[in-house]
Short mmCIF file of C-alpha atoms and ligand atoms in Angstrom, two decimals:
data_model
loop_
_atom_site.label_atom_id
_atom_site.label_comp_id
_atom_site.label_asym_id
_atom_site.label_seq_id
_atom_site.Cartn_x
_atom_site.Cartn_y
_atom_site.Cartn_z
CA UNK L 110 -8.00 18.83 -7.66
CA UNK L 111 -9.78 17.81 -10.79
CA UNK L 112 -9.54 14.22 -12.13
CA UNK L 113 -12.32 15.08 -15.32
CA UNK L 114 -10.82 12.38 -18.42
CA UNK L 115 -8.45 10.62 -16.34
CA UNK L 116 -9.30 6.88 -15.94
CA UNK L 117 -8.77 4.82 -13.14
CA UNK L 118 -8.31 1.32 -11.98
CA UNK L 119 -8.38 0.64 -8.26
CA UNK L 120 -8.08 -3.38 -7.64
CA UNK L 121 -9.66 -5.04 -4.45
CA UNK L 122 -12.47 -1.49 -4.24
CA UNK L 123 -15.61 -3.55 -3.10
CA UNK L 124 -15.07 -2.65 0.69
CA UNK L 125 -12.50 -0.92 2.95
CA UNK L 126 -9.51 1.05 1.50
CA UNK L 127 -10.26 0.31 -2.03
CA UNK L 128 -13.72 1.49 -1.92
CA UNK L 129 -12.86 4.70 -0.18
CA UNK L 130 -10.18 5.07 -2.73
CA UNK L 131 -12.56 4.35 -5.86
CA UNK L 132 -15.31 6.72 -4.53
CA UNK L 133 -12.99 9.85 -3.98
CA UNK L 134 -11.10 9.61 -7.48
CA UNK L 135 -14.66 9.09 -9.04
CA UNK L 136 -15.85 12.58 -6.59
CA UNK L 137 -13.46 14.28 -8.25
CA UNK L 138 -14.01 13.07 -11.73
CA UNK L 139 -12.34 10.45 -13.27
CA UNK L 140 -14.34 7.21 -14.31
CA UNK L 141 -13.36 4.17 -12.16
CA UNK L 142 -12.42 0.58 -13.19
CA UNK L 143 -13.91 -0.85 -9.46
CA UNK L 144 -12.46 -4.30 -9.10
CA UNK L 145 -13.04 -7.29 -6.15
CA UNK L 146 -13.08 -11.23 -6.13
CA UNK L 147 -16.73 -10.02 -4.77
CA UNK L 148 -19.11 -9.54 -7.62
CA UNK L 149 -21.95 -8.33 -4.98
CA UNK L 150 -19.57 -5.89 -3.16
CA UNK L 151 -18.12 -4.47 -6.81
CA UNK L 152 -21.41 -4.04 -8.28
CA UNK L 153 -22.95 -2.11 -4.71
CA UNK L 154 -19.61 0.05 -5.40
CA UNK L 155 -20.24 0.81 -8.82
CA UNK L 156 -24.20 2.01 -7.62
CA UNK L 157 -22.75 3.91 -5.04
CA UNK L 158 -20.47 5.56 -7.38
CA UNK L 159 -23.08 5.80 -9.93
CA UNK L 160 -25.95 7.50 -7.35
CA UNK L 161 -23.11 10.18 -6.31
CA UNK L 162 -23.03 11.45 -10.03
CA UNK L 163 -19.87 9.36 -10.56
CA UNK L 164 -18.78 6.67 -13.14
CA UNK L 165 -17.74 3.02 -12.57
CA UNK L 166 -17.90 -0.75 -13.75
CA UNK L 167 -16.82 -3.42 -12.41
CA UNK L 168 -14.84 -6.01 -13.20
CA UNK L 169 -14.44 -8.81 -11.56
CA UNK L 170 -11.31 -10.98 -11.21
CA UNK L 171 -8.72 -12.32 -8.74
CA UNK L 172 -5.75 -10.17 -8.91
CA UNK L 173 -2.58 -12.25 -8.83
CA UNK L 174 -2.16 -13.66 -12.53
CA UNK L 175 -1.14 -11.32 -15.52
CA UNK L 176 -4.89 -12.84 -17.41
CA UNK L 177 -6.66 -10.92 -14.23
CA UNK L 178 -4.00 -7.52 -15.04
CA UNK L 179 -4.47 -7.60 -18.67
CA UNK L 180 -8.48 -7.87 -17.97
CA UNK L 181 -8.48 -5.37 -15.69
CA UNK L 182 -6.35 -2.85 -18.32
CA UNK L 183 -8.72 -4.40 -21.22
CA UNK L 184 -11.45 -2.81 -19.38
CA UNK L 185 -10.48 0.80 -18.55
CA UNK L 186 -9.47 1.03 -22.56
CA UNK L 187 -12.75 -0.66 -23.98
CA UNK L 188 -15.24 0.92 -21.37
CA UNK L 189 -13.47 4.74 -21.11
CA UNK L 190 -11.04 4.37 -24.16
CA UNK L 191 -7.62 5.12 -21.89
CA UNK L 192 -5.91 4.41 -18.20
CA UNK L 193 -4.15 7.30 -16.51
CA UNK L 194 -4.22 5.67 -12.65
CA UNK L 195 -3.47 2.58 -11.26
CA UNK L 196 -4.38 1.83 -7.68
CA UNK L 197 -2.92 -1.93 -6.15
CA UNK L 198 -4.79 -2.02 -3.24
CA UNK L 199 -6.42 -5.45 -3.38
CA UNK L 200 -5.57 -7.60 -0.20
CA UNK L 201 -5.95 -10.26 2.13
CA UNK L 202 -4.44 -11.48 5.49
CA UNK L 203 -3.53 -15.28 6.15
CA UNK L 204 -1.74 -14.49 9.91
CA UNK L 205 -0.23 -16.74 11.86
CA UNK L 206 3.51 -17.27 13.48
CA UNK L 207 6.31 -18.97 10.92
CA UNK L 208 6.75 -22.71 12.61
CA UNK L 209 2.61 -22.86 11.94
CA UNK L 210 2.78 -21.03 8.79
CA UNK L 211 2.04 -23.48 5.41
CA UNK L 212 2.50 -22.60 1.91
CA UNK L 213 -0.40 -22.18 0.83
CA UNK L 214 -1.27 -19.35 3.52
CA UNK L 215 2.66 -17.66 2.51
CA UNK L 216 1.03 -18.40 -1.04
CA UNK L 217 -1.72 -16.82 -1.06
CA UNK L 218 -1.14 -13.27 0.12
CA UNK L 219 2.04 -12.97 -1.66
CA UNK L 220 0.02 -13.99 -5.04
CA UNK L 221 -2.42 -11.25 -4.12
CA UNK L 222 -0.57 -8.45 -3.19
CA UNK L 223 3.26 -8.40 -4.54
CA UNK L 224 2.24 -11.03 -7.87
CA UNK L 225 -1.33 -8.85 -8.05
CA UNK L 226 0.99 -5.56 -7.85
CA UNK L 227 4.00 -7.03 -10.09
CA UNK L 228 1.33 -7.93 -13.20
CA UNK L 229 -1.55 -5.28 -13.02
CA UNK L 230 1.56 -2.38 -13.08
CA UNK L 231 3.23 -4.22 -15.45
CA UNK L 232 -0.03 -4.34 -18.11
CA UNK L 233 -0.25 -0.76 -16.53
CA UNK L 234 2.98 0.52 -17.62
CA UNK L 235 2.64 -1.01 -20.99
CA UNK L 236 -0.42 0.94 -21.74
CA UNK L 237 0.70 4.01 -20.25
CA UNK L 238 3.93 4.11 -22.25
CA UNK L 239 1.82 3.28 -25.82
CA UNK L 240 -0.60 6.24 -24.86
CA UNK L 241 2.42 8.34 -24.26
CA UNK L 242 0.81 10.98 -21.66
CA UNK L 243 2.88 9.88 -18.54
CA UNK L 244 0.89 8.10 -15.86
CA UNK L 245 0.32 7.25 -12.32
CA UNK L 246 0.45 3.94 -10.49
CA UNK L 247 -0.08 4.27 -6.98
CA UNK L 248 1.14 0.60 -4.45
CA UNK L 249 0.12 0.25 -1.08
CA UNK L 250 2.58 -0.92 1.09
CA UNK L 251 1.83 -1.24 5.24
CA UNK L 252 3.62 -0.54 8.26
CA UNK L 253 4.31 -4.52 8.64
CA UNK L 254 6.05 -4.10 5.62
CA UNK L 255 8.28 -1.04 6.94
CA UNK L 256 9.35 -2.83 10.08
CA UNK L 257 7.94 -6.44 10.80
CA UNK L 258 4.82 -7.49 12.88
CA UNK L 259 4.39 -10.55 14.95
CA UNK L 260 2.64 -13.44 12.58
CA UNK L 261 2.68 -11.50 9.78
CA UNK L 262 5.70 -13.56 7.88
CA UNK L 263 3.73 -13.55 4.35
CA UNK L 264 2.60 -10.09 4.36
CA UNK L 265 5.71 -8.70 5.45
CA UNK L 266 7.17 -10.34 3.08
CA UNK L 267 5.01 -9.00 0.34
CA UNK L 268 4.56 -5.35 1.76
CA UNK L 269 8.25 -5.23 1.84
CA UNK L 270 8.59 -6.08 -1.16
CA UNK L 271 6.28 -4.46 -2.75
CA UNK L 272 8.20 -0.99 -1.78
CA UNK L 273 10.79 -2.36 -3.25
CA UNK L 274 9.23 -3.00 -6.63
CA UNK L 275 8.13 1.18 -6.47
CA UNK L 276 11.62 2.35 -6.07
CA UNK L 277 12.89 0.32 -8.78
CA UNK L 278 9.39 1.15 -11.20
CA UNK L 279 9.96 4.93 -9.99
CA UNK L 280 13.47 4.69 -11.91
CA UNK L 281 12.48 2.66 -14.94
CA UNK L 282 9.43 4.64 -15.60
CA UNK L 283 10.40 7.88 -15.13
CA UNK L 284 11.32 9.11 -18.40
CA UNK L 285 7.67 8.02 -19.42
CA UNK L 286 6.27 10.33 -16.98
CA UNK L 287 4.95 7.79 -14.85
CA UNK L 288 5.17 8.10 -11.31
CA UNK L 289 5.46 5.81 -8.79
CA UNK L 290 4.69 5.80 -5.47
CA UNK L 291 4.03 3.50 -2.27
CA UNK L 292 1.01 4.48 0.08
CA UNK L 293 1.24 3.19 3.57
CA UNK L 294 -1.99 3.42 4.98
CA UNK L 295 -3.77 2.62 8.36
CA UNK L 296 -7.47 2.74 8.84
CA UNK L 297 -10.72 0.86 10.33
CA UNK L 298 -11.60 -2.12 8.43
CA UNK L 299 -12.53 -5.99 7.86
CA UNK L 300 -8.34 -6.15 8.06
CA UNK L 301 -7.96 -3.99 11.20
CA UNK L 302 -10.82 -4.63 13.30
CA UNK L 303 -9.75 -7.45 14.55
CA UNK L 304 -6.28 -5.68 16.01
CA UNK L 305 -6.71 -5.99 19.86
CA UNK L 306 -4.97 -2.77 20.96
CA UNK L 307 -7.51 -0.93 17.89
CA UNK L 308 -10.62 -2.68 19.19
CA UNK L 309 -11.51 0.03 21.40
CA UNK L 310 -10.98 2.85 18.30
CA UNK L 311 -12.65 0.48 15.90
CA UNK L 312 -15.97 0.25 18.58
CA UNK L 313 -16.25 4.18 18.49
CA UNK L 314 -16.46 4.46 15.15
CA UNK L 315 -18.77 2.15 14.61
CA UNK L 316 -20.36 3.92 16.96
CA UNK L 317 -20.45 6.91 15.08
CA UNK L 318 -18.15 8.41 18.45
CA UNK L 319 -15.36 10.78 17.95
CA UNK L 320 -11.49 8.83 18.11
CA UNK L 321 -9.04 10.63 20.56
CA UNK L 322 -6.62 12.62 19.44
CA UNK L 323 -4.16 9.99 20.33
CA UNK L 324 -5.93 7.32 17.85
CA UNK L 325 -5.75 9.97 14.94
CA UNK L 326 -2.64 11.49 15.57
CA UNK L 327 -0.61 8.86 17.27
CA UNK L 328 -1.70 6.36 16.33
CA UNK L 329 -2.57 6.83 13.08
CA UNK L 330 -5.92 5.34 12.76
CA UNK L 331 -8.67 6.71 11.31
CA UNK L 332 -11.40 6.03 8.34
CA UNK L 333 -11.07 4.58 4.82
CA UNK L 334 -12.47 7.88 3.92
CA UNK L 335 -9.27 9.62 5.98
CA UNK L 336 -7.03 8.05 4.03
CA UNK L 337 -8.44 8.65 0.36
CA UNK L 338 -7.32 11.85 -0.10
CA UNK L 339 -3.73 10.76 -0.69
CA UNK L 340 -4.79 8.76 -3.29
CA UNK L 341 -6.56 11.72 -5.19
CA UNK L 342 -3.86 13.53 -4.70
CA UNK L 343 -1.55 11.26 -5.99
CA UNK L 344 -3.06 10.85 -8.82
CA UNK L 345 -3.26 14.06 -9.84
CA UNK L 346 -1.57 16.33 -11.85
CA UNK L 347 -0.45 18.68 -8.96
CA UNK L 348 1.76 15.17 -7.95
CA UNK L 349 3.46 15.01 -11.74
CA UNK L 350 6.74 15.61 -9.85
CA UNK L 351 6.38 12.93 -6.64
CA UNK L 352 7.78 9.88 -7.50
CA UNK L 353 9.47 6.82 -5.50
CA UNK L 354 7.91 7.86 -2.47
CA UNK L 355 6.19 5.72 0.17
CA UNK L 356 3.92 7.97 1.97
CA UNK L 357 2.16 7.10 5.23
CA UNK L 358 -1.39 8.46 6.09
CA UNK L 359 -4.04 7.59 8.92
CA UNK L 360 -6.08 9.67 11.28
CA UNK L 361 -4.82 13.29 11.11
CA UNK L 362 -1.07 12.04 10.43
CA UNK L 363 0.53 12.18 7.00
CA UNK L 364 4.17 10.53 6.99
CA UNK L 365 7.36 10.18 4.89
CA UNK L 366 8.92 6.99 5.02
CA UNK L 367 12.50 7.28 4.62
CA UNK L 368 13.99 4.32 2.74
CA UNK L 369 16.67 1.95 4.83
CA UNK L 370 19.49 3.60 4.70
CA UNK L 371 23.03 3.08 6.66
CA UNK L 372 23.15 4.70 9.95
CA UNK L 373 26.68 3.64 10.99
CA UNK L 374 29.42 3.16 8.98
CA UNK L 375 33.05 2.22 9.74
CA UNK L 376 35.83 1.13 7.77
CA UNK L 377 38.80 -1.27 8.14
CA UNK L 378 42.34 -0.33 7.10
CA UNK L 379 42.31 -2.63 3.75
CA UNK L 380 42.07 -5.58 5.73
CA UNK L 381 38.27 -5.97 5.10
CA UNK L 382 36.38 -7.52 8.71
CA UNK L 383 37.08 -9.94 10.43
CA UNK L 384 35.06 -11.83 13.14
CA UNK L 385 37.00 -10.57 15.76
CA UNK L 386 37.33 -6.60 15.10
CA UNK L 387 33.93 -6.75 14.57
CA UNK L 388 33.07 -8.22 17.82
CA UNK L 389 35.43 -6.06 19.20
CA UNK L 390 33.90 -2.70 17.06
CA UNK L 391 30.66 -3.84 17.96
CA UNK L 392 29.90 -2.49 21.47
CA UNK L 393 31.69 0.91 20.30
CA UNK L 394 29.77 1.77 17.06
CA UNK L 395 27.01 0.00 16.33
CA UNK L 396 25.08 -1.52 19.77
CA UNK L 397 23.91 1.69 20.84
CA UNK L 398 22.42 2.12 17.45
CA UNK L 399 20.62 -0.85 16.80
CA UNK L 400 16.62 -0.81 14.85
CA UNK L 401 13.71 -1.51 16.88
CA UNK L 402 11.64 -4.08 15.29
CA UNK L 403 7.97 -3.30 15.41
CA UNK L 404 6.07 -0.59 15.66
CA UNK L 405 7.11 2.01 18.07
CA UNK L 406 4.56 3.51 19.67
CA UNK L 407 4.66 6.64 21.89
CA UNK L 408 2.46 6.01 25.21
CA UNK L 409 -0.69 7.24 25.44
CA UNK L 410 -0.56 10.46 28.10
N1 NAD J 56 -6.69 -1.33 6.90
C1 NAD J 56 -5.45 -0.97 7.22
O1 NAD J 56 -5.18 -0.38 8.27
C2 NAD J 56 -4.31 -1.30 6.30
C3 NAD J 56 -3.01 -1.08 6.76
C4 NAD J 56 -1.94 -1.31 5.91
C5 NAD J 56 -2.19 -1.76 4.63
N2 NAD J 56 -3.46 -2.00 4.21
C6 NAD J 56 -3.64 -2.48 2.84
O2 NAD J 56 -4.68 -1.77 2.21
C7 NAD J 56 -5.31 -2.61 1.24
C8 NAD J 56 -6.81 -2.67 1.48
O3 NAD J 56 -7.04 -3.20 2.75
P1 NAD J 56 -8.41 -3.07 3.55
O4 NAD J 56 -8.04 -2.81 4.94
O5 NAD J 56 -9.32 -2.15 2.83
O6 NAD J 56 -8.93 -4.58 3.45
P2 NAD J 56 -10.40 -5.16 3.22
O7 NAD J 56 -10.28 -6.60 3.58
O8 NAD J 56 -11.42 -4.32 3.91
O9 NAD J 56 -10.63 -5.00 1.64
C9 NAD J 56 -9.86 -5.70 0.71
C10 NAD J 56 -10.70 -5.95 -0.53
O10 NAD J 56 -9.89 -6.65 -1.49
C11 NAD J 56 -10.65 -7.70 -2.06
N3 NAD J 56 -9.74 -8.73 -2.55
C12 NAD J 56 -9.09 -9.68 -1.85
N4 NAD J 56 -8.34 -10.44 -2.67
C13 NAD J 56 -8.53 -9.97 -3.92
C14 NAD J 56 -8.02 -10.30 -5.20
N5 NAD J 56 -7.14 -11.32 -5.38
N6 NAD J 56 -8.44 -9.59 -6.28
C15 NAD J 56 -9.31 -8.57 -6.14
N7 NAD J 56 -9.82 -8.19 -4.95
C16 NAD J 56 -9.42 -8.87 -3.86
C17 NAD J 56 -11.54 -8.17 -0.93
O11 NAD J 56 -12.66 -8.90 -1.42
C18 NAD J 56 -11.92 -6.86 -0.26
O12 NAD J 56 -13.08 -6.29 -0.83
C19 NAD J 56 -4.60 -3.96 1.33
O13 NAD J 56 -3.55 -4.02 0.39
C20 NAD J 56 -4.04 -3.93 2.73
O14 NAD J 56 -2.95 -4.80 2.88
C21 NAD J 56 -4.54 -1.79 5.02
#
């Protein structure tokens, strides 16, 4: 899957995810915008990059305002002359429970991922609808995001969200040929290795040890590295025709997130609800169907 001319811009690609992401689409060709609020980490990227035969610069900015989106679009066009991908995978945690939550902490990550998201597509878009050649932005969403997590009221918040954002982009941007598409991705990192029940997954790969089949498949949970062919993929021309998706991959599993959707559906006879034939519906139709909040895990056997 060749990338060769296309240009990329993957936000937040000093370390983890985004660095994974920024060396694969620069393996397979296409010259990489690498961007972190870490000029040391960006710059090590871009040499890393560079000494595997690849392209890269870095630019260094805080995602969150539309001054960091337009620099970050600014650069792909002066340094490679276009910008064909769009990766929003810059991000940072601030957990903690709601009643201890401030708003600064609820600030700050949704600044960073559904503001960063919101402007560096929109400055995306712009330039991919002037150069007229279709496009590909590529959001990352998380699990959190999909179906809560305890202390994670900002990030849900924004992960949600920023799901939503792809559905609607997928729509409005699809006569320009851009696609659209949420990645929900779970891998060993400065963000997960602090995750109690991943500890023990997170130790063996550090310790260059094999993960169980239960970690990869079950679980999930794998490399950056396991996760970064997604991305490529994505972004490539074999994907012209995925759009709207939110796609999860970790380990050995690769996932399709269905979109909320009704389950159960019942209708009054033109009276609309009231309080009391719902409570009295209730037990009938809908309590043995409730969601599970969470993840749902499958025990280990
Ligand atoms: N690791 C996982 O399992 C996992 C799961 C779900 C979602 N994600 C998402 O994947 C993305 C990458 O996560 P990761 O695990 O690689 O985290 P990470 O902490 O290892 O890397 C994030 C990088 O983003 C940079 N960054 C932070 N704020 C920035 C900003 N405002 N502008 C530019 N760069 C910024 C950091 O300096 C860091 O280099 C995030 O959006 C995260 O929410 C990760």
């Amino acid at each position: 899957m060749d990338l060769t001319g296309k240009v990329a811009v993957v936000t937040g690609s000093g370390r983890g995810l985004g660095l994974a992401y920024a060396q694969e689409l620069a393996r397979r060709g296409a010259a990489v915008v690498v961007n972190d609020v870490d000029a040391e980490v960006a710059q090590a990227a871009v040499d890393s990059i560079g000494g595997s035969g690849g392209t890269a610069v870095a630019e260094v900015v805080p995602v969150g305002t539309s001054e960091a989106a337009q620099a970050l679009v600014d650069r792909a066009v002066s340094e490679f002359g276009r910008l064909d991908v769009l990766v929003n995978n810059a991000g940072i945690l601030r957990d903690t429970t709601l009643w201890k939550m401030t708003d600064e902490q609820f600030d700050a990550v949704v600044t960073t991922h559904l503001r960063g998201t919101f402007t560096c597509t929109r400055a995306a878009a712009i330039r991919m609808r002037e150069q007229g050649e279709g496009g590909r932005i590529i959001a990352i969403g998380s699990p959190t995001g999909q179906v809560g997590n305890f202390g994670q009221t900002n990030y849900a918040a924004a992960k949600a969200g920023i799901v939503g954002m792809v559905r609607t982009w997928a729509m409005e941007l699809a006569r320009a040929q851009i696609t659209v598409n949420a990645v929900v991705p779970v891998a060993a990192t400065a963000m997960t290795e602090t995750v109690p029940f991943l500890k023990p997954y997170v130790d063996a790969l550090e310790n260059g040890d094999p993960l169980p089949p239960y970690a990869r498949k079950q679980l999930g949970f794998g490399s950056a590295a396991d996760v970064a062919g997604l991305i490529a993929f994505l972004a490539s021309d074999e994907a012209a025709a995925i759009t709207g998706q939110a796609i999860g991959v970790g380990g050995d599993r690769l996932a399709l997130w269905t979109h909320p959707t009704e389950t159960v559906v019942e209708f009054a006879d033109g009276t609309g609800w009231s309080a009391e034939a719902i409570a009295e519906i209730w037990p009938k139709a809908f309590e043995g169907s409730k969601q599970t909040v969470g993840q749902q895990f499958e025990p280990e056997s």
